[in-house]
Amino acid sequence: MLNFYIDRGGTFTDVFYQFNGESKVHKLLSQSYYKDGVFQGIKEIYEKYSQDGQNVQVNQIVIGTTIITNAILEKQGHDCALLITEGFRDLLQIGQQTRPQIFDLTMKKPSVLYKEVIEIKERITYEGQIVESIDLEQVRSNLIKLKQQKISSIAIVLLHSVINDIHEQQIKNIAKEIGFNSISISSEVSKVIKIVPRGQTTVLNSYVNPLIQLYIQELEQEIRSLLINQNPQILFMQSDGGLTEAQEFIGSKAVLSGPAGGVVALMQSTKIFKQLNKKGVVGLDMGGTSTDVCVYYDKQNIKEESIVDGIIVNTPCFDIKTVAAGGGSLLKFENGMFKVGPTSSGSYPGPICYDRNGLLSLTDANLYLGNIDVDHLPKIFGFDNKSGLNYEKVKQQFEKLSQELQMSPIEIAESFIKVADEQMCRPIRQITNGRGQLSQDHLLVIYGGAGGQHCCSIAESLMIDSIFIHKYASIFSAYGLSLARQQKYQKIPLIDKLINFDSINKVIQSFQSQLQQDIEQLIELHLKYEGSDFLLKIEYNTDMNIIKQQFEMQHHELFGFKQNREILIEYVSVTIKYGQQKEENDELLEILKIIDGNNMNINELQKQIQYKGPFLIHTGNTTIKINSGWQAELTKNDNIIIRKITDLQQQNINQSKYTNSSLELSIFANKFMSIAEEMGLQLQNTAVSINIKERLDFSCAIFDKDGNLVANAPHLPVHLGSMSDAVKCQINNFNQGDIIMSNHPEMGGSHLPDITIITPYFKDNQKLFYVASRGHHADIGGISPGSMPAFSKYLKDEGIAVRSFKIVEDGVFQEDKLIELLQESRERQDNIQDLKAQIAANNKGIQLIEQLIKQEGYDKVNQNMKRIQENGENCVRQMLYDISIKNNLQEIDTIESEEYMDDGSKINLKLTINRNDRSVIFDFTGTSQQVLVTKSAIIYCLRCLVDMDIPLNQGCLNPTQIIIPKNSLLSPNNICAIVGGNVLTSQRITDLILKCFYATAASQGCMNNFSFGGFNQRSYYETIGGGSGAGDGFNGESGVQVHMTNTRITDVEIIERKHPVRILSFTLRQNSHGKGRYNGGDGIIRSFLFLTKLNVSLLTERRVFSPFGLKGGKNGQKGINIYKTQGQSFLLSGKVNLDVQSNDEIWIYTPGGGGYGSI
């Protein structure tokens, strides 16, 4: 009897199979001369055992596949149409309005999956009330037209359908009558109360489900033709680790079908990590294209959504982070640093060693260094798929690089591998530290074809002293399929306060009574604090107090605090599992002898013996490298445990890991950026306000002892350039144990809602470095809610201005003084909690840098803080030289241009590029009287123009001279209003700088700030995207945040639930772009209906002057603000503060981007 467990990956198809109870392994390339690796694997194995004419029965076939992910990435899905509430046709394209890479001027977002859009006249409120009935005849007419266009798959996405799905069901019934083959409706696909993730998930289903159905149909047909008169059970792995039958295997539940099997197998290591006294397990799955990272703590770690190619998929899945570092990752040396990935050579042509005219990849480096034994790998390479790996071609390439770089070939290969190791460590630190745990408290479980070659080095970098490698590690996901169970998941909206537990309990018990009593079931409540959108899952109990205690304990473990707020329930979910859990009962053995290891096969290892490194273990499909200072042993079940026998911390200081300065720089660049990223994660997790927690309006960075920016996480550019000034202004104000809060423009502030928290690191009474975080607070006082007044004349109009306040003094949090300081704020409690979150983020940064110093020594850390800045300076100088040559400039040449704000204020720039010393002068002389953040705009533009992956740091500004006239628009005095400098002028300066560099046409030149509040109403603030400018070789992007900001926008269903407004439209402003050889992007239309009296502020630009085109490209359209009241419409200026009444409307039309080049 045969059972198949098959994982079809991007590079290899792995087959774990059992023949008459005996387990075996088979491996083949996913993309080759055969049509499908899954069927090919079944065919080869079945025919092998059927050769002598015996009747071999196939009992079960279980499949994990990347077919869905590949269809999305390669845009190979089925033509589908989106039916959505009128006014929101482009909502899913705009999404969260953020751009994927903040320094990428092309700003390319993934294209949408649907081909056509039909807007449906209907409207339901967040309470489920119908305010506009659906026109079913119009629906029928539109569906017939779609059918005539040969579209047979549709996605139906209507606002608030989770609360009331009547309109979606009516459309579904008509679509069935007309004959649509694939119908996905959002209220059935996902129960989340957020239309963007629910809608994108529904469209994904509509796009890939026909493909899945076709794949399953063809596979079943091929299996039937192979297995005559047999009917094996065919099951598929879902993203949450449960198996499902073929007819229930749908796109949204299958995006992590491939890696999920590995996580299931990982969970079998529970007994081992407990024997080793570890808190949990870190799994690292290193494949050919990328590396997946996950954690396990004696309980499945399931999250509610994932992101695939920019698409939010809202279904339960394992929490897996992916980094673009796999065996196929391309190797490059750029600007003095070793780079690994993110692009991959794939399975075809693959690395050079695959002998198919491939590209230099990470696998080649491992082969060259002897970390892969060619003789122990299957011969499936070459153009004939029958050859072994080609070492000679790899050797030739490294010898060629050696001549170019003046380093030895071995040194080069080792450098690439160490950089790859560090890149894989970054997501591990994020995923462990994000749960309040330290990486070193975990067991590292390595699997995937390439992981064994890197395991000891990765563990050393993470300070982990124990590694577990399963005997089936090279096909771990396939092996995990054999351990998985069939599983079903259902989620039911149940919106209430936890205090109303009696009514909640009745609903749950009524639902529970409908379930089978003899099956395993897990019922969980999805809870959150009032005012937050972050949900925690707590297992159901009939005692409300136990649920409350569990929620508060879990919240405290994750975020370090609990709140004195109402606990709300949003959903109830139930997971049903079928069959018995299969377990691998493994354990450690007593060691009787320790000997030196030699290169050997895994079957040569003996139990109860430890083998000292360095040596290699060959498993048949991969190689495990045991480094010096590590020892390997077998467990009871013949799996491998590798343990560190020397002190990791002392070894790291005493023994240099860096064979050359380029390697050292490459590693530290990753380490510094990783620390800033983890600070940001800590801040997001512990904050309470929507602005910081959900809109991500914050930034974190590291600074050297002089206050110079060393590295930042990819947060908001508008913050980063001026944060260095904020740190430098406070350097002389610190005593040990102090943390300083500041937001004043004279002290490096941007605008008052952006509060900076600065923490120094002291050693022997000396300040060695600083960390800082800056967050936008929802309200900080002032004359209008949201602290973004349209007509402020003085700084005091905009809120509380703080030059320097010791929020922590001598280690004590100054809560009483802070409450007094913030008495003007309308959101004081949120302010205080968010400031505590910023302090916690800074503390995280201090801890991580302190840990880095313990690992590497202070001198090396300090030296590389300087070298990172030197590297940034060199990159900018080279960019200036290249731009001078590209644009045929003189050796010293000046480009002068000007821009006008809507009020007529002039921004003048003379840009002088000196090709000889590779420097640049930004001379703003001639700029009108009375903007801030000029330095932020300059450093952002320079970093964008470098167009390489380097940390943004102070060195980028070293080749520059900045001339700003005092008391000008760019350098206001200490009493004038400055709110527009951050959100408006910074965008206009950026456009002007990029114009002088001939880089891009103007983007929307604005952040379109919109805020409102009122009596007994919480303040609300948002910035609205628009069109980006086109450039040489690329079109602008539509409906996106541009340049100096990249904040998310609040989901329509959330804002309507929390505030007395109704969004009438949120869509692209068609044809608002500037035309050219390359077109600019379109702006956005966003409109509000107010349901009560409120005070509204608009702070916008480009309402008078259009975004300019460049090199013959046409201008984008100006923005427009419209106020509708009592049947009349009024054109508003760019800066407005007004009181609106119930049923009034505000319509905001944001600017389009300029075109580039003559048509």
PDB file of C-alpha atoms in Angstrom, residues 840-1004:
ATOM      1  CA  ALA A 840       9.404  51.154  25.529  1.00  0.00           C
ATOM      2  CA  ALA A 841      10.528  51.235  21.886  1.00  0.00           C
ATOM      3  CA  ASN A 842      13.614  53.240  22.842  1.00  0.00           C
ATOM      4  CA  ASN A 843      14.362  50.828  25.684  1.00  0.00           C
ATOM      5  CA  LYS A 844      14.168  47.982  23.177  1.00  0.00           C
ATOM      6  CA  GLY A 845      16.699  49.783  20.967  1.00  0.00           C
ATOM      7  CA  ILE A 846      19.039  50.371  23.916  1.00  0.00           C
ATOM      8  CA  GLN A 847      18.819  46.708  24.952  1.00  0.00           C
ATOM      9  CA  LEU A 848      19.572  45.490  21.425  1.00  0.00           C
ATOM     10  CA  ILE A 849      22.539  47.808  20.912  1.00  0.00           C
ATOM     11  CA  GLU A 850      23.853  46.862  24.359  1.00  0.00           C
ATOM     12  CA  GLN A 851      23.531  43.222  23.325  1.00  0.00           C
ATOM     13  CA  LEU A 852      25.360  44.004  20.068  1.00  0.00           C
ATOM     14  CA  ILE A 853      28.192  45.638  22.038  1.00  0.00           C
ATOM     15  CA  LYS A 854      28.459  42.531  24.232  1.00  0.00           C
ATOM     16  CA  GLN A 855      28.674  40.388  21.098  1.00  0.00           C
ATOM     17  CA  GLU A 856      31.032  42.559  19.053  1.00  0.00           C
ATOM     18  CA  GLY A 857      32.710  44.974  21.459  1.00  0.00           C
ATOM     19  CA  TYR A 858      32.086  48.729  21.684  1.00  0.00           C
ATOM     20  CA  ASP A 859      35.013  49.752  19.464  1.00  0.00           C
ATOM     21  CA  LYS A 860      33.754  47.673  16.547  1.00  0.00           C
ATOM     22  CA  VAL A 861      30.171  48.930  16.931  1.00  0.00           C
ATOM     23  CA  ASN A 862      31.290  52.555  17.135  1.00  0.00           C
ATOM     24  CA  GLN A 863      33.660  52.118  14.199  1.00  0.00           C
ATOM     25  CA  ASN A 864      30.899  50.726  12.021  1.00  0.00           C
ATOM     26  CA  MET A 865      28.505  53.490  13.005  1.00  0.00           C
ATOM     27  CA  LYS A 866      31.050  55.804  11.364  1.00  0.00           C
ATOM     28  CA  ARG A 867      31.689  53.529   8.389  1.00  0.00           C
ATOM     29  CA  ILE A 868      27.964  53.225   7.622  1.00  0.00           C
ATOM     30  CA  GLN A 869      27.867  57.018   7.312  1.00  0.00           C
ATOM     31  CA  GLU A 870      31.003  57.034   5.164  1.00  0.00           C
ATOM     32  CA  ASN A 871      29.364  54.479   2.885  1.00  0.00           C
ATOM     33  CA  GLY A 872      26.241  56.644   2.611  1.00  0.00           C
ATOM     34  CA  GLU A 873      28.437  59.611   1.724  1.00  0.00           C
ATOM     35  CA  ASN A 874      30.289  57.643  -0.977  1.00  0.00           C
ATOM     36  CA  CYS A 875      26.991  56.466  -2.490  1.00  0.00           C
ATOM     37  CA  VAL A 876      25.685  60.021  -2.736  1.00  0.00           C
ATOM     38  CA  ARG A 877      28.944  61.345  -4.227  1.00  0.00           C
ATOM     39  CA  GLN A 878      28.880  58.629  -6.889  1.00  0.00           C
ATOM     40  CA  MET A 879      25.215  59.394  -7.623  1.00  0.00           C
ATOM     41  CA  LEU A 880      26.007  63.118  -8.069  1.00  0.00           C
ATOM     42  CA  TYR A 881      28.789  62.290 -10.507  1.00  0.00           C
ATOM     43  CA  ASP A 882      26.536  59.899 -12.486  1.00  0.00           C
ATOM     44  CA  ILE A 883      23.708  62.446 -12.707  1.00  0.00           C
ATOM     45  CA  SER A 884      26.112  65.133 -13.922  1.00  0.00           C
ATOM     46  CA  ILE A 885      27.343  62.853 -16.727  1.00  0.00           C
ATOM     47  CA  LYS A 886      23.867  61.548 -17.621  1.00  0.00           C
ATOM     48  CA  ASN A 887      22.421  65.062 -18.002  1.00  0.00           C
ATOM     49  CA  ASN A 888      25.450  66.467 -19.902  1.00  0.00           C
ATOM     50  CA  LEU A 889      26.168  69.064 -17.212  1.00  0.00           C
ATOM     51  CA  GLN A 890      29.327  71.148 -16.986  1.00  0.00           C
ATOM     52  CA  GLU A 891      31.943  70.117 -14.423  1.00  0.00           C
ATOM     53  CA  ILE A 892      30.377  72.685 -12.099  1.00  0.00           C
ATOM     54  CA  ASP A 893      26.826  73.446 -13.162  1.00  0.00           C
ATOM     55  CA  THR A 894      23.796  75.132 -11.614  1.00  0.00           C
ATOM     56  CA  ILE A 895      20.148  74.336 -12.186  1.00  0.00           C
ATOM     57  CA  GLU A 896      17.703  76.902 -10.844  1.00  0.00           C
ATOM     58  CA  SER A 897      13.996  76.505 -10.414  1.00  0.00           C
ATOM     59  CA  GLU A 898      11.153  77.745  -8.267  1.00  0.00           C
ATOM     60  CA  GLU A 899       7.818  76.615  -6.932  1.00  0.00           C
ATOM     61  CA  TYR A 900       4.925  78.615  -5.523  1.00  0.00           C
ATOM     62  CA  MET A 901       2.730  77.594  -2.625  1.00  0.00           C
ATOM     63  CA  ASP A 902      -0.988  78.169  -3.094  1.00  0.00           C
ATOM     64  CA  ASP A 903      -0.791  81.419  -1.101  1.00  0.00           C
ATOM     65  CA  GLY A 904       1.851  82.763  -3.493  1.00  0.00           C
ATOM     66  CA  SER A 905       4.832  82.091  -1.218  1.00  0.00           C
ATOM     67  CA  LYS A 906       7.888  81.286  -3.274  1.00  0.00           C
ATOM     68  CA  ILE A 907      10.347  78.417  -2.785  1.00  0.00           C
ATOM     69  CA  ASN A 908      13.491  79.104  -4.795  1.00  0.00           C
ATOM     70  CA  LEU A 909      16.301  76.603  -5.337  1.00  0.00           C
ATOM     71  CA  LYS A 910      19.700  76.916  -7.004  1.00  0.00           C
ATOM     72  CA  LEU A 911      21.149  73.416  -7.238  1.00  0.00           C
ATOM     73  CA  THR A 912      24.876  73.390  -7.984  1.00  0.00           C
ATOM     74  CA  ILE A 913      26.517  70.030  -8.752  1.00  0.00           C
ATOM     75  CA  ASN A 914      30.309  69.901  -8.653  1.00  0.00           C
ATOM     76  CA  ARG A 915      31.487  66.880 -10.607  1.00  0.00           C
ATOM     77  CA  ASN A 916      35.111  67.366  -9.538  1.00  0.00           C
ATOM     78  CA  ASP A 917      34.639  66.877  -5.796  1.00  0.00           C
ATOM     79  CA  ARG A 918      31.239  65.195  -6.230  1.00  0.00           C
ATOM     80  CA  SER A 919      29.354  67.632  -4.021  1.00  0.00           C
ATOM     81  CA  VAL A 920      26.112  69.593  -4.243  1.00  0.00           C
ATOM     82  CA  ILE A 921      24.881  72.954  -2.950  1.00  0.00           C
ATOM     83  CA  PHE A 922      21.202  73.492  -2.172  1.00  0.00           C
ATOM     84  CA  ASP A 923      20.764  77.259  -2.121  1.00  0.00           C
ATOM     85  CA  PHE A 924      17.265  78.381  -1.150  1.00  0.00           C
ATOM     86  CA  THR A 925      18.072  82.092  -1.228  1.00  0.00           C
ATOM     87  CA  GLY A 926      15.092  83.985  -2.602  1.00  0.00           C
ATOM     88  CA  THR A 927      12.534  81.870  -0.763  1.00  0.00           C
ATOM     89  CA  SER A 928       9.608  83.811   0.701  1.00  0.00           C
ATOM     90  CA  GLN A 929       9.467  84.967   4.298  1.00  0.00           C
ATOM     91  CA  GLN A 930       8.536  82.548   6.942  1.00  0.00           C
ATOM     92  CA  VAL A 931       9.491  75.854   6.003  1.00  0.00           C
ATOM     93  CA  LEU A 932      10.787  73.432   8.192  1.00  0.00           C
ATOM     94  CA  VAL A 933      11.917  69.896   7.381  1.00  0.00           C
ATOM     95  CA  THR A 934      14.058  71.083   4.442  1.00  0.00           C
ATOM     96  CA  LYS A 935      16.828  68.755   5.557  1.00  0.00           C
ATOM     97  CA  SER A 936      14.367  65.828   5.676  1.00  0.00           C
ATOM     98  CA  ALA A 937      13.341  66.545   2.087  1.00  0.00           C
ATOM     99  CA  ILE A 938      16.959  66.768   0.913  1.00  0.00           C
ATOM    100  CA  ILE A 939      18.153  63.573   2.581  1.00  0.00           C
ATOM    101  CA  TYR A 940      15.059  61.735   1.305  1.00  0.00           C
ATOM    102  CA  CYS A 941      15.685  62.854  -2.286  1.00  0.00           C
ATOM    103  CA  LEU A 942      19.372  61.939  -2.162  1.00  0.00           C
ATOM    104  CA  ARG A 943      18.548  58.482  -0.784  1.00  0.00           C
ATOM    105  CA  CYS A 944      15.961  57.926  -3.545  1.00  0.00           C
ATOM    106  CA  LEU A 945      18.408  58.972  -6.253  1.00  0.00           C
ATOM    107  CA  VAL A 946      21.118  56.625  -4.967  1.00  0.00           C
ATOM    108  CA  ASP A 947      18.748  53.802  -5.955  1.00  0.00           C
ATOM    109  CA  MET A 948      20.574  51.151  -3.906  1.00  0.00           C
ATOM    110  CA  ASP A 949      19.673  49.399  -0.682  1.00  0.00           C
ATOM    111  CA  ILE A 950      21.673  51.380   1.889  1.00  0.00           C
ATOM    112  CA  PRO A 951      20.648  52.640   5.332  1.00  0.00           C
ATOM    113  CA  LEU A 952      19.513  56.263   5.324  1.00  0.00           C
ATOM    114  CA  ASN A 953      22.062  58.078   7.484  1.00  0.00           C
ATOM    115  CA  GLN A 954      23.867  61.335   8.167  1.00  0.00           C
ATOM    116  CA  GLY A 955      26.578  60.474   5.652  1.00  0.00           C
ATOM    117  CA  CYS A 956      24.107  61.071   2.820  1.00  0.00           C
ATOM    118  CA  LEU A 957      24.201  64.786   3.760  1.00  0.00           C
ATOM    119  CA  ASN A 958      27.992  65.092   4.029  1.00  0.00           C
ATOM    120  CA  PRO A 959      28.521  65.984   0.342  1.00  0.00           C
ATOM    121  CA  THR A 960      25.946  68.776   0.627  1.00  0.00           C
ATOM    122  CA  GLN A 961      25.947  72.426   1.559  1.00  0.00           C
ATOM    123  CA  ILE A 962      22.505  73.783   2.458  1.00  0.00           C
ATOM    124  CA  ILE A 963      21.877  77.525   2.313  1.00  0.00           C
ATOM    125  CA  ILE A 964      18.584  78.602   3.909  1.00  0.00           C
ATOM    126  CA  PRO A 965      17.865  82.290   4.571  1.00  0.00           C
ATOM    127  CA  LYS A 966      16.857  82.978   8.173  1.00  0.00           C
ATOM    128  CA  ASN A 967      13.219  83.797   8.972  1.00  0.00           C
ATOM    129  CA  SER A 968      12.228  82.442   5.571  1.00  0.00           C
ATOM    130  CA  LEU A 969       9.536  79.957   4.674  1.00  0.00           C
ATOM    131  CA  LEU A 970      12.169  77.265   5.174  1.00  0.00           C
ATOM    132  CA  SER A 971      13.508  78.560   8.486  1.00  0.00           C
ATOM    133  CA  PRO A 972      10.698  80.217  10.448  1.00  0.00           C
ATOM    134  CA  ASN A 973      11.166  82.084  13.709  1.00  0.00           C
ATOM    135  CA  ASN A 974      10.276  80.547  17.040  1.00  0.00           C
ATOM    136  CA  ILE A 975       6.730  81.889  17.350  1.00  0.00           C
ATOM    137  CA  CYS A 976       5.193  81.441  13.912  1.00  0.00           C
ATOM    138  CA  ALA A 977       2.858  78.560  13.022  1.00  0.00           C
ATOM    139  CA  ILE A 978       4.597  75.577  11.452  1.00  0.00           C
ATOM    140  CA  VAL A 979       2.010  72.828  10.989  1.00  0.00           C
ATOM    141  CA  GLY A 980       2.001  73.211   7.202  1.00  0.00           C
ATOM    142  CA  GLY A 981       5.780  72.943   7.021  1.00  0.00           C
ATOM    143  CA  ASN A 982       5.686  69.267   7.842  1.00  0.00           C
ATOM    144  CA  VAL A 983       2.692  68.133   5.844  1.00  0.00           C
ATOM    145  CA  LEU A 984       2.611  70.566   2.921  1.00  0.00           C
ATOM    146  CA  THR A 985       5.839  72.422   2.274  1.00  0.00           C
ATOM    147  CA  SER A 986       7.993  69.332   2.736  1.00  0.00           C
ATOM    148  CA  GLN A 987       6.225  67.764  -0.252  1.00  0.00           C
ATOM    149  CA  ARG A 988       6.716  70.871  -2.379  1.00  0.00           C
ATOM    150  CA  ILE A 989      10.423  71.071  -1.522  1.00  0.00           C
ATOM    151  CA  THR A 990      10.783  67.411  -2.512  1.00  0.00           C
ATOM    152  CA  ASP A 991       9.130  68.053  -5.882  1.00  0.00           C
ATOM    153  CA  LEU A 992      11.410  71.018  -6.477  1.00  0.00           C
ATOM    154  CA  ILE A 993      14.607  69.106  -5.634  1.00  0.00           C
ATOM    155  CA  LEU A 994      13.681  66.158  -7.855  1.00  0.00           C
ATOM    156  CA  LYS A 995      12.798  68.620 -10.624  1.00  0.00           C
ATOM    157  CA  CYS A 996      16.281  70.171 -10.460  1.00  0.00           C
ATOM    158  CA  PHE A 997      17.813  66.692 -10.651  1.00  0.00           C
ATOM    159  CA  TYR A 998      15.603  65.947 -13.718  1.00  0.00           C
ATOM    160  CA  ALA A 999      14.396  62.857 -11.823  1.00  0.00           C
ATOM    161  CA  THR A1000      10.574  63.003 -11.782  1.00  0.00           C
ATOM    162  CA  ALA A1001       7.677  65.268 -12.561  1.00  0.00           C
ATOM    163  CA  ALA A1002       5.747  66.666  -9.619  1.00  0.00           C
ATOM    164  CA  SER A1003       3.724  64.321  -7.458  1.00  0.00           C
ATOM    165  CA  GLN A1004       0.561  65.543  -5.775  1.00  0.00           C
TER     166      GLN A1004
END
